[in-house]
CSV table of C-alpha atoms and ligand atoms in Angstrom, one decimal:
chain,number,residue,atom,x,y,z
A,1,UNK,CA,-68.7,47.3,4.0
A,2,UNK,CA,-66.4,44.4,4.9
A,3,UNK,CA,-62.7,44.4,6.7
A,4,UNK,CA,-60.4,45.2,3.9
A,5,UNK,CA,-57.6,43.2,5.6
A,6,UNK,CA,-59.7,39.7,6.4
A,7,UNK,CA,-62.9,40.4,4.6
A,8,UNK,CA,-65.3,40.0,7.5
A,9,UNK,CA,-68.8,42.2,7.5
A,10,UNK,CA,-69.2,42.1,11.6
A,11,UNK,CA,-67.6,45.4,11.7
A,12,UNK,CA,-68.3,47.7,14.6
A,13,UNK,CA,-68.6,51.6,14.9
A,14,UNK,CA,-65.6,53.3,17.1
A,15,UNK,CA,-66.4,57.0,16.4
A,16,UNK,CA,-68.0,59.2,14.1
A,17,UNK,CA,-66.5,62.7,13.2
A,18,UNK,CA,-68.9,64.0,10.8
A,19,UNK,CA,-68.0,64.9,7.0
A,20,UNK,CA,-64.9,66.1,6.4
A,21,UNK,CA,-62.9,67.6,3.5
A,22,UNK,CA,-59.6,65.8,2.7
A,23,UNK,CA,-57.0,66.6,5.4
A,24,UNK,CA,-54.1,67.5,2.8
A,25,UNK,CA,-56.8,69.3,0.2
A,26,UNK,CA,-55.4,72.4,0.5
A,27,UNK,CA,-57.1,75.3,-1.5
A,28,UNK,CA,-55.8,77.7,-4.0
A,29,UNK,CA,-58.4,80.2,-3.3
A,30,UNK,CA,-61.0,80.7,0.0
A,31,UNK,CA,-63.4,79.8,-2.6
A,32,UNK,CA,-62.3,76.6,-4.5
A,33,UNK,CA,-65.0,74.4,-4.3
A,34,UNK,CA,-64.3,71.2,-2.1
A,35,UNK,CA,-65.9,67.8,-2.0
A,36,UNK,CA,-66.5,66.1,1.8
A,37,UNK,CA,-67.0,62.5,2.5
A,38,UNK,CA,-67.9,61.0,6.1
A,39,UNK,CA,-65.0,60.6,8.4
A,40,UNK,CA,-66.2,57.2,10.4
A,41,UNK,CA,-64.2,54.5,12.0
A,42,UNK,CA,-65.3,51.2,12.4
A,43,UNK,CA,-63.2,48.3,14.2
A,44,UNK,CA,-63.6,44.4,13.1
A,45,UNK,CA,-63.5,42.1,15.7
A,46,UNK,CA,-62.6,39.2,13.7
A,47,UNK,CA,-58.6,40.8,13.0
A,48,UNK,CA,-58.9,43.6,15.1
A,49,UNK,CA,-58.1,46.2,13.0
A,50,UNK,CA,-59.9,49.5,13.1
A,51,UNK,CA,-60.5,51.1,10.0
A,52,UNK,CA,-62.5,54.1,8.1
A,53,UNK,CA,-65.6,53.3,6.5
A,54,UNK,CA,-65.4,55.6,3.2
A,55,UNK,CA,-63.1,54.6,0.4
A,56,UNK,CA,-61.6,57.3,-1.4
A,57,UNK,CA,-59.8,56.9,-4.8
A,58,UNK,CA,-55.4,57.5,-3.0
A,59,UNK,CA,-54.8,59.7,-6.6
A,60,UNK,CA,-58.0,62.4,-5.0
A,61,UNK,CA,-56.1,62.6,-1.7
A,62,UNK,CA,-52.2,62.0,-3.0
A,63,UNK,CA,-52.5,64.3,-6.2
A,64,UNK,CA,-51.4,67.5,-4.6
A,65,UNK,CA,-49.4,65.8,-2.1
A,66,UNK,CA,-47.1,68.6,-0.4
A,67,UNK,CA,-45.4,67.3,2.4
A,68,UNK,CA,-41.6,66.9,2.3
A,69,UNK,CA,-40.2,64.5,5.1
A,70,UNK,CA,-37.1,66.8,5.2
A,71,UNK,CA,-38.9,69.0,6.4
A,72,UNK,CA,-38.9,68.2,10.4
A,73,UNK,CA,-35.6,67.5,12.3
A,74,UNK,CA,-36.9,65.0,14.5
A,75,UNK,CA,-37.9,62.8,11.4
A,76,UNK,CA,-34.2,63.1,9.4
A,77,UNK,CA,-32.8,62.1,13.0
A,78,UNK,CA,-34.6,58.9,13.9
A,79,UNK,CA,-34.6,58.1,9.7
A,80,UNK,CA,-30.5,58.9,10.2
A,81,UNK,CA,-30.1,56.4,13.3
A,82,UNK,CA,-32.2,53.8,11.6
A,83,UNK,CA,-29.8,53.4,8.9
A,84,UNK,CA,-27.2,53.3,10.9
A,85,UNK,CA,-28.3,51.1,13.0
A,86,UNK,CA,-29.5,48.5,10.2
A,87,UNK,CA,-26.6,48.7,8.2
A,88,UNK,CA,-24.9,47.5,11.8
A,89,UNK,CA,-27.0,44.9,12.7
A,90,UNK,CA,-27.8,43.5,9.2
A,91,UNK,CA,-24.3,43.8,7.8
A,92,UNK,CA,-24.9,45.6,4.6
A,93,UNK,CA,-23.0,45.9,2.1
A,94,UNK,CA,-22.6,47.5,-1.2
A,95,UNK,CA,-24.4,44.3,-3.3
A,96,UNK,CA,-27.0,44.5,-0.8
A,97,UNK,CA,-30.6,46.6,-2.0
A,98,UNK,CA,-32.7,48.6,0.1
A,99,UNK,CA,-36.4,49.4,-0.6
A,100,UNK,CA,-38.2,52.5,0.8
A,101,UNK,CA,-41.6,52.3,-0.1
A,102,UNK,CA,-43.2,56.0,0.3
A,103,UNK,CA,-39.4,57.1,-0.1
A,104,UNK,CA,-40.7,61.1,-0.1
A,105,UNK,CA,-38.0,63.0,-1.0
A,106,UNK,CA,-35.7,60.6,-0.4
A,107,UNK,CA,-35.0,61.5,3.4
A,108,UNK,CA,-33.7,57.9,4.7
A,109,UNK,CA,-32.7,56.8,1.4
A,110,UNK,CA,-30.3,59.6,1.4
A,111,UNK,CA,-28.5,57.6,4.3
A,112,UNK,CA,-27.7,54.4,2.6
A,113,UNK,CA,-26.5,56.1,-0.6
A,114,UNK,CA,-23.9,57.9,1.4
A,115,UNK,CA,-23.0,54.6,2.6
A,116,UNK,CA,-22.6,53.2,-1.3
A,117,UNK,CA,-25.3,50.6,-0.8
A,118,UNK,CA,-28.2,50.3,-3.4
A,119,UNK,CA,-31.4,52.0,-3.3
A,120,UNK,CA,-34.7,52.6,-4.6
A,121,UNK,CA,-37.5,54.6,-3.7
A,122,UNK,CA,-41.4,54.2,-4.3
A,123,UNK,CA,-43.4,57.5,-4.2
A,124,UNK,CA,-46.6,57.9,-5.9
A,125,UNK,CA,-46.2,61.7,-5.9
A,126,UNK,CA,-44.2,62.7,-9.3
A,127,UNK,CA,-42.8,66.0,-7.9
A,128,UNK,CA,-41.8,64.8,-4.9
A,129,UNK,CA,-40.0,61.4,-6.5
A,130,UNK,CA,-38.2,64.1,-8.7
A,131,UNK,CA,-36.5,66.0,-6.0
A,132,UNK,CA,-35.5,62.4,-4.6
A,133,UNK,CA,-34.5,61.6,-8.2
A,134,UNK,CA,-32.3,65.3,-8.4
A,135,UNK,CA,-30.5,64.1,-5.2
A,136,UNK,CA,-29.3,60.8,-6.7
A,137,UNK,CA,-31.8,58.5,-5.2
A,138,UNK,CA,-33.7,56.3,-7.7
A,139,UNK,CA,-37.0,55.9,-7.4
A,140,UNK,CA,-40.1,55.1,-9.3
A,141,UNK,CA,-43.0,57.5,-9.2
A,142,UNK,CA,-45.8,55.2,-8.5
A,143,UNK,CA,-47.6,53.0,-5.4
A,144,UNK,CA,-46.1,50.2,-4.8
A,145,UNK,CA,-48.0,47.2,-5.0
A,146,UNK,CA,-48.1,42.9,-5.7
A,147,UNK,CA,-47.4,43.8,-9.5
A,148,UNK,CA,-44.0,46.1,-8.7
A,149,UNK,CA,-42.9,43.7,-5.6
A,150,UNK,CA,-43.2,40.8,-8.8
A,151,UNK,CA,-41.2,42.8,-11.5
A,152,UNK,CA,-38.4,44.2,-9.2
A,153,UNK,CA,-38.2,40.7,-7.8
A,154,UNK,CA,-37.0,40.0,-11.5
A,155,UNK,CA,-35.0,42.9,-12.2
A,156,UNK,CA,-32.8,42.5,-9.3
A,157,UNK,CA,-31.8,39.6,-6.4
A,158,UNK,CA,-34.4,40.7,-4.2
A,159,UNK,CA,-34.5,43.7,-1.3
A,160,UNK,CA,-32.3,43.0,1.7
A,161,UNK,CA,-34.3,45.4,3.7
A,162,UNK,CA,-37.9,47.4,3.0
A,163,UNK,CA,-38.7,49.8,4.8
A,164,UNK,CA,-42.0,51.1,4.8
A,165,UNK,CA,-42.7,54.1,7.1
A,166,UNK,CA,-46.0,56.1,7.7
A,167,UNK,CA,-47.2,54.3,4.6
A,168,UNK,CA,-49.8,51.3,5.5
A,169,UNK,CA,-51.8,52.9,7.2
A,170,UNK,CA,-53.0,55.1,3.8
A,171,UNK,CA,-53.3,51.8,1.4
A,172,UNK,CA,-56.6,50.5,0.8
A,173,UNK,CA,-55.9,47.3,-0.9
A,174,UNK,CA,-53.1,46.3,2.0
A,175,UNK,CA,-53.4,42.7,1.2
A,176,UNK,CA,-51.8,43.2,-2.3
A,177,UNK,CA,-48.9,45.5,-0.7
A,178,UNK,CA,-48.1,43.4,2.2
A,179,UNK,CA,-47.9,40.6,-0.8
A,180,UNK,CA,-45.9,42.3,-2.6
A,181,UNK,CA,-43.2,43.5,0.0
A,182,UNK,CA,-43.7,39.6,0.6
A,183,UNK,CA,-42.7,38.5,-3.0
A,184,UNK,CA,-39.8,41.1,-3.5
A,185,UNK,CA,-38.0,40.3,0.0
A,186,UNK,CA,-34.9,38.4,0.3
A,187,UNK,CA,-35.7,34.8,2.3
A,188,UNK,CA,-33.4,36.1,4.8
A,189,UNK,CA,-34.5,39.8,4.2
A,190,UNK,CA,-36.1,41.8,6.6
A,191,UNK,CA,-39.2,44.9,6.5
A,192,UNK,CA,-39.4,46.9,8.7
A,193,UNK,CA,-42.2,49.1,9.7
A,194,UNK,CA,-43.4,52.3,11.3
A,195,UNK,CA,-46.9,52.7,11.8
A,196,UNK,CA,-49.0,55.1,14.0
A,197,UNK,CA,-49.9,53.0,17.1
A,198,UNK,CA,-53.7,52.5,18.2
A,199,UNK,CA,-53.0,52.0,21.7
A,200,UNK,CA,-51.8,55.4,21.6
A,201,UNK,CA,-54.0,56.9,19.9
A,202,UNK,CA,-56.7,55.8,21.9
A,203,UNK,CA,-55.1,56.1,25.2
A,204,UNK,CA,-54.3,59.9,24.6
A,205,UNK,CA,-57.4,60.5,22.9
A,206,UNK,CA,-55.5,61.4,19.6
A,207,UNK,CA,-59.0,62.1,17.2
A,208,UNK,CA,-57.4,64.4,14.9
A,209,UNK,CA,-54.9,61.9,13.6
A,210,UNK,CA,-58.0,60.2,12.2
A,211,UNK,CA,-58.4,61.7,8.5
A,212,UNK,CA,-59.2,60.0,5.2
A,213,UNK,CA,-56.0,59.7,4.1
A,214,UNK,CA,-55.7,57.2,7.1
A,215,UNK,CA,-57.7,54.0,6.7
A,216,UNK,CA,-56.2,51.8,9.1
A,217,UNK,CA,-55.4,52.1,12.7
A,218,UNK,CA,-52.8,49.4,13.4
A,219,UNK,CA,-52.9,46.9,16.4
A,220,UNK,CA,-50.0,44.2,16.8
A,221,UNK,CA,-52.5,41.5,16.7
A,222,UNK,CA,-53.8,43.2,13.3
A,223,UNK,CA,-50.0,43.4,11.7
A,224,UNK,CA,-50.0,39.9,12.8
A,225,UNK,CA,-52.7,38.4,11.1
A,226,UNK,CA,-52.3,40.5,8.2
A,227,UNK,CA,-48.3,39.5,7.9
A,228,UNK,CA,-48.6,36.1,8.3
A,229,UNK,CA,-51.3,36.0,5.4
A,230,UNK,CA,-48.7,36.7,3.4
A,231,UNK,CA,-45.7,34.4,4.6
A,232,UNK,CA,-44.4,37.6,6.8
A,233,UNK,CA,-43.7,37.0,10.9
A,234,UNK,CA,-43.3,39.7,12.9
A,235,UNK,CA,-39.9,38.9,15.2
A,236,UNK,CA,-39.4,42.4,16.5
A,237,UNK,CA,-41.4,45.0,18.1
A,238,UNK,CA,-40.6,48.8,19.5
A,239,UNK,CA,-42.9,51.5,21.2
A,240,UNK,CA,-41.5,54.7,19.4
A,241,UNK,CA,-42.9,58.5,20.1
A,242,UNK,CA,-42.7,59.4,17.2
A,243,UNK,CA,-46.0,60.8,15.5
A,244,UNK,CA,-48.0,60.8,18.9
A,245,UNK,CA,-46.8,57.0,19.3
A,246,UNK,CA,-46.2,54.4,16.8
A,247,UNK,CA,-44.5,50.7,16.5
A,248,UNK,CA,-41.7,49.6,14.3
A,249,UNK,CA,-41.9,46.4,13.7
A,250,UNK,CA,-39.3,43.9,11.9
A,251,UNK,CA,-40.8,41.0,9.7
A,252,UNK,CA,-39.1,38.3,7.8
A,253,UNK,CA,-40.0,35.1,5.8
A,254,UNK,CA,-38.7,32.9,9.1
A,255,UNK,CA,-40.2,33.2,12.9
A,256,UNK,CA,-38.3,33.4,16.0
A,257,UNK,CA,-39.7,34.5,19.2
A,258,UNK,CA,-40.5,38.4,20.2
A,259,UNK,CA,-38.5,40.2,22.2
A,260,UNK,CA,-40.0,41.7,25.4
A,261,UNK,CA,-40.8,44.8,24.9
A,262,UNK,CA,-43.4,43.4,22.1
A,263,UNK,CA,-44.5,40.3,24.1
A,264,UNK,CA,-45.6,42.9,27.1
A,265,UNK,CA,-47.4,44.9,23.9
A,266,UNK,CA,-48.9,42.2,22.7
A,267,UNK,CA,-50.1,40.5,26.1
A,268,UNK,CA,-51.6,44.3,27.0
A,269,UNK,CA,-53.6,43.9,23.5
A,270,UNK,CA,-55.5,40.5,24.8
A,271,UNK,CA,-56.7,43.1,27.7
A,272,UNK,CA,-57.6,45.8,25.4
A,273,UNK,CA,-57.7,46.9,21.3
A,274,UNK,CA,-59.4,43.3,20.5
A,275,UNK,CA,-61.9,44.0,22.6
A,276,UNK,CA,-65.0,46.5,20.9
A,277,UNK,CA,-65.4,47.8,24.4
A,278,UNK,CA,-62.0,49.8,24.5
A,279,UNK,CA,-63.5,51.7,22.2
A,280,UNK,CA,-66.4,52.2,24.0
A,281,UNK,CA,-66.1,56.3,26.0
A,282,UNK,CA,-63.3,57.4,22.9
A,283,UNK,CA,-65.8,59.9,21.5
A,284,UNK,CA,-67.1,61.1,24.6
A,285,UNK,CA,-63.6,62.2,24.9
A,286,UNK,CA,-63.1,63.6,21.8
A,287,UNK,CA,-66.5,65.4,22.5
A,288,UNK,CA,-64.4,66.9,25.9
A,289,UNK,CA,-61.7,67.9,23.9
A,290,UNK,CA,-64.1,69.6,21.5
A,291,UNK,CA,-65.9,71.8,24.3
A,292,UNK,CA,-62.6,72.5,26.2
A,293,UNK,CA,-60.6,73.9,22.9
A,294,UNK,CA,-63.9,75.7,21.6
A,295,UNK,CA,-64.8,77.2,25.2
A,296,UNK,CA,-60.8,78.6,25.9
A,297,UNK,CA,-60.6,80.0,22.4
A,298,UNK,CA,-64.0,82.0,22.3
A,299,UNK,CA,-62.7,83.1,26.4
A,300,UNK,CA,-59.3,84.4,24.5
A,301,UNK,CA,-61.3,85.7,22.0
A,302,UNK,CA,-63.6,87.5,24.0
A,303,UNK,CA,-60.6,89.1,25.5
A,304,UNK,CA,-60.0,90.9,22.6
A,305,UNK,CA,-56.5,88.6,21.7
A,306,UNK,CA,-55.6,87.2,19.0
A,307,UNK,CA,-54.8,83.2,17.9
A,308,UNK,CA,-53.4,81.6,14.7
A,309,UNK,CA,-52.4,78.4,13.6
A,310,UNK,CA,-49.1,76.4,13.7
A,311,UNK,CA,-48.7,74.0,11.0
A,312,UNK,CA,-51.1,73.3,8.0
A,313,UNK,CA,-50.9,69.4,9.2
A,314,UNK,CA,-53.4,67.1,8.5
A,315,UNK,CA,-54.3,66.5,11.6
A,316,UNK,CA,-54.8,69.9,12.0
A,317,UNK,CA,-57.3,69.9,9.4
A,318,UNK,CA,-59.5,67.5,11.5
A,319,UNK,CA,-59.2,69.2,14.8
A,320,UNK,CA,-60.0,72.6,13.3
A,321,UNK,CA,-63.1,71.2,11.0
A,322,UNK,CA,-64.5,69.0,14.2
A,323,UNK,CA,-64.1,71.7,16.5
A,324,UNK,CA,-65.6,74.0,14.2
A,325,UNK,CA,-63.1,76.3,15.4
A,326,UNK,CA,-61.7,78.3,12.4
A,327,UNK,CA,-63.6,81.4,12.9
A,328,UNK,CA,-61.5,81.9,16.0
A,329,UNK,CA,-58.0,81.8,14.2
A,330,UNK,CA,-56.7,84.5,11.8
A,331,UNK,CA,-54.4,82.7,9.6
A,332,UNK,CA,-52.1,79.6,9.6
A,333,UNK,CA,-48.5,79.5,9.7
A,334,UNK,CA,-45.8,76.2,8.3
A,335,UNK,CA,-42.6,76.1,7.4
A,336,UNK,CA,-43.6,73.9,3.8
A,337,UNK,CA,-42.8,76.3,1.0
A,338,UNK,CA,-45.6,74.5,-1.6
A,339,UNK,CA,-48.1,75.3,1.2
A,340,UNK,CA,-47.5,78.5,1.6
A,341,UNK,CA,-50.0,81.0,0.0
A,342,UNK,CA,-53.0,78.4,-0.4
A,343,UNK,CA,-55.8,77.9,2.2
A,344,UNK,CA,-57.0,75.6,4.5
A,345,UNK,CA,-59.0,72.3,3.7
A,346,UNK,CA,-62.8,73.1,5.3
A,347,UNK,CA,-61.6,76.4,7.1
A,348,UNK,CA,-60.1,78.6,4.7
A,349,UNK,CA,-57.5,79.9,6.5
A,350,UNK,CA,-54.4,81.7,4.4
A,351,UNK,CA,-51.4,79.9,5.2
A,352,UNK,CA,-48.4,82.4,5.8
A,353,UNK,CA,-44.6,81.2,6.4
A,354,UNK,CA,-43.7,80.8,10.4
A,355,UNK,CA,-41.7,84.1,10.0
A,356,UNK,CA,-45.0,85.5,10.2
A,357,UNK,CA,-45.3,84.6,13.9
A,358,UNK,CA,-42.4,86.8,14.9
A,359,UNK,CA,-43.6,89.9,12.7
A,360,UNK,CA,-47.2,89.8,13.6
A,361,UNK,CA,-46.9,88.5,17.6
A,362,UNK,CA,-50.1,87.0,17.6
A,363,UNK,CA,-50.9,86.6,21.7
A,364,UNK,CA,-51.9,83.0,20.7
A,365,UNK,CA,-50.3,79.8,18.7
A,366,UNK,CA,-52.5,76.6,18.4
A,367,UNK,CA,-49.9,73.5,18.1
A,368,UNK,CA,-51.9,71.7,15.1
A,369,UNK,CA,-48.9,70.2,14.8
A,370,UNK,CA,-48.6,68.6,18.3
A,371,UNK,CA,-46.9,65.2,17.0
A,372,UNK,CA,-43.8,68.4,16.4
A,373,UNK,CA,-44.4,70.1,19.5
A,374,UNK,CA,-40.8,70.3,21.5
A,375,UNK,CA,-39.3,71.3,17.8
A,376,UNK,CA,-41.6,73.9,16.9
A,377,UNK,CA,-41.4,75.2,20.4
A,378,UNK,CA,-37.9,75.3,20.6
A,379,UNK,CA,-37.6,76.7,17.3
A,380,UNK,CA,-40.0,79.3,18.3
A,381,UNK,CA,-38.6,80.1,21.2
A,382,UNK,CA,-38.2,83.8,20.5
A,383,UNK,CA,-41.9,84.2,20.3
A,384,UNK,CA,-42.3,82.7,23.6
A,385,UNK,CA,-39.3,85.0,25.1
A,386,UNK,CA,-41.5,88.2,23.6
A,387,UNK,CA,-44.7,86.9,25.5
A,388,UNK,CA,-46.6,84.4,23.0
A,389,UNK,CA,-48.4,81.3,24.5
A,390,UNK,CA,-48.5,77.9,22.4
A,391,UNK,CA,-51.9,76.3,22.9
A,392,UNK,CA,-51.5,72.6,22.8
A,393,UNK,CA,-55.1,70.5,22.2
A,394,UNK,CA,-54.1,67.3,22.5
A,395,UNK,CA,-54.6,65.2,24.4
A,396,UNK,CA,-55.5,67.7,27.1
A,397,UNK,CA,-56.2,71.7,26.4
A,398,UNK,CA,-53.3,73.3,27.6
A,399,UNK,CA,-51.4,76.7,27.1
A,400,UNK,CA,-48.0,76.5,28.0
B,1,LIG,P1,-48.4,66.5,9.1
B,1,LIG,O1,-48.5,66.1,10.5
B,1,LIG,O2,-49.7,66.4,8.4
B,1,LIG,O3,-47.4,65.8,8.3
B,1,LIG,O4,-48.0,68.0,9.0
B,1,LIG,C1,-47.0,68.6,9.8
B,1,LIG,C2,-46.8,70.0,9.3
B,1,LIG,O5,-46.0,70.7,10.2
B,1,LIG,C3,-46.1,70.1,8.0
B,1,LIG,O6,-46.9,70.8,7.0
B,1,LIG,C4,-44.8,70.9,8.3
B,1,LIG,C5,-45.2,71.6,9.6
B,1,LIG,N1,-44.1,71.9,10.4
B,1,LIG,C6,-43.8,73.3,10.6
B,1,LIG,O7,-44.4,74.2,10.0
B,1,LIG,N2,-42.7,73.6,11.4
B,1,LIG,C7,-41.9,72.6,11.9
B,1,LIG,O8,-40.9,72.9,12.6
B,1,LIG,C8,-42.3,71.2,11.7
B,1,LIG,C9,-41.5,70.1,12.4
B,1,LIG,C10,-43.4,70.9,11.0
């Protein structure tokens, strides 16, 4: 295979996790047939972006596409503040447009309609676009690409602001969206960007957020090169928690020099992610993560207790089918009303509303959902008070 950003074939191999069924192909019956591909990640030295070997067609894995952004607290806050705070520091107004590509259900978007500026939304999911549609937020129902950035670039003045959140990491053929954000930007327009962050994820040992849907793992030295292919410099950096750590960044067509918080970043990243060594002990990690979670739930187990799930995530999906650890749990709860009643990619587990946790008292919780944890927990907080224990797996086994 060759680097899907810069085309190079010297690609290197970071970790292997086996096959794997897709992370989000959740089953209408424990017996649906299911189709696995190998789950590998490779890292090119040329660009230094780290990548997944296999290349899945995105309408397999975003068909059936259930999750709802609305759905967690923490995300309508930081979407909520982000508005805010770009409408302040870009001094929007109602001629101005504002692109969300991946718009969901409309969760951010929501924010500058209420302000009377212009949106519109890209979602490639046609149920989801229509609840975003039923709310007032237009959107069009497809991915966004070079083609869409062209004809919207007609249709209107240009975007004043893209945002693009959680979204480039799942695109195969980045250079032709990063050229099309490119094309449809105002010269003085800015995108700006929120993508899971390698550093962290290697750092904390964060395996499971590696799944098929995922095929890049961004380093600032990769968004660089693969911006300023495409006329885009990246002026502005942040280190966010969100999703187990990711950056925002801000690009526009012009260059000025990056604030601190991304020089320190990006001077770190000359020390570590371009190098194929930093790579070097992750899966032996992983592998320790693997025999802790497997060793304390056969110990509960043997105890005669009982564990479930929290959250039908993704993630979760490659932590429980790596582990191999679904014959320990007895079901899955999450609070997504379209998951509820189908089964779990690889495992098979039922997946039952959280309401479920209180009724049942389970002596166990798993966190696949970790990236949520200080939400779930609080919202769970009753089923702590009557004596439950969360078991957090990442990125150290611990019940708390
Ligand atoms: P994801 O990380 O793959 O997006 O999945 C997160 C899942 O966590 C999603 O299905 C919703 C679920 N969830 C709950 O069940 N309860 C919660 O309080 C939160 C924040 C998420």
């Amino acid at each position: 295979m060759i680097c899907r950003s810069c085309g190079s074939a010297n690609l290197k191999s970071v970790i292997s996790l086996g096959n794997m069924p897709l992370a989000n192909g959740l089953l209408k019956s424990p017996d649906e047939p299911e189709e696995t591909y190998p789950l590998d990640l490779v890292f090119c030295p040329e660009c230094s972006l780290v990548q997944i070997s296999e290349s899945i067609d995105p309408k397999k894995i975003f068909k059936d596409y259930k999750y709802h952004s609305s759905g967690s607290q923490t995300m309508l806050k930081s979407s909520a503040d982000l508005v805010e705070r770009t409408i302040r520091e870009r001094g929007l107004s109602k001629d101005s447009l504002v692109v969300e590509i991946a718009s969901n259900d409309g969760y951010l978007l929501k924010n500058y309609v209420k302000a009377g500026i212009t949106v519109l939304g890209f979602d490639p999911c046609h149920e989801i676009a229509e609840v975003a549609i039923s709310n007032g937020i237009r959107t069009v129902d497809d991915y966004f690409n070079g083609s869409w950035g062209y004809t919207y670039k007609h249709l209107t003045n240009g975007a004043d602001v893209i945002h693009a959140n959680n979204v480039m990491a799942h695109v195969p053929d980045i250079n032709d969206f990063v050229e099309g954000m490119s094309i449809l930007l105002k010269p003085g327009g800015v995108a700006i960007i929120e993508t899971p962050y390698i550093r962290d994820m290697i750092d904390r040992c964060e395996f499971d957020t590696i799944y098929h849907e995922h095929v890049f793992y961004y380093s600032i030295v990769s968004l660089i090169t693969l911006f300023r292919r495409h006329g885009l410099h990246v002026n502005h950096i942040e280190h966010l928690d969100i999703h187990g750590g990711s950056l925002r960044v801000w690009a526009g067509k012009s260059h000025t020099a990056l604030n601190e918080v991304g020089r320190d970043l990006l001077v770190d990243e000359f020390y570590t992610t371009i190098h194929g060594d930093y790579y070097k002990d992750f899966g032996k990690r992983a592998e320790n993560i693997k025999h802790d979670l497997t060793a304390l739930l056969r110990r509960i187990k043997s105890q005669g207790k009982n564990i479930v799930g929290y959250a039908a995530s993704a993630k979760g999906s490659t932590l429980m089918n790596y582990c191999g650890i679904g014959q320990y749990l007895d079901y899955v709860v999450d609070n997504t009303p379209s998951k509820q009643g189908l089964y779990t990619p690889g495992t098979h587990l039922k997946i039952y509303p959280p309401e479920k946790l209180l009724e049942d008292r389970p002596d166990y919780a798993l966190l696949l959902a970790w990236n949520f944890a200080d939400e779930i927990m609080d919202k769970e907080h009753e089923y702590v008070k009557r004596g439950g224990k969360f078991i957090i797996p990442i990125p150290k086994v611990r019940v708390v």
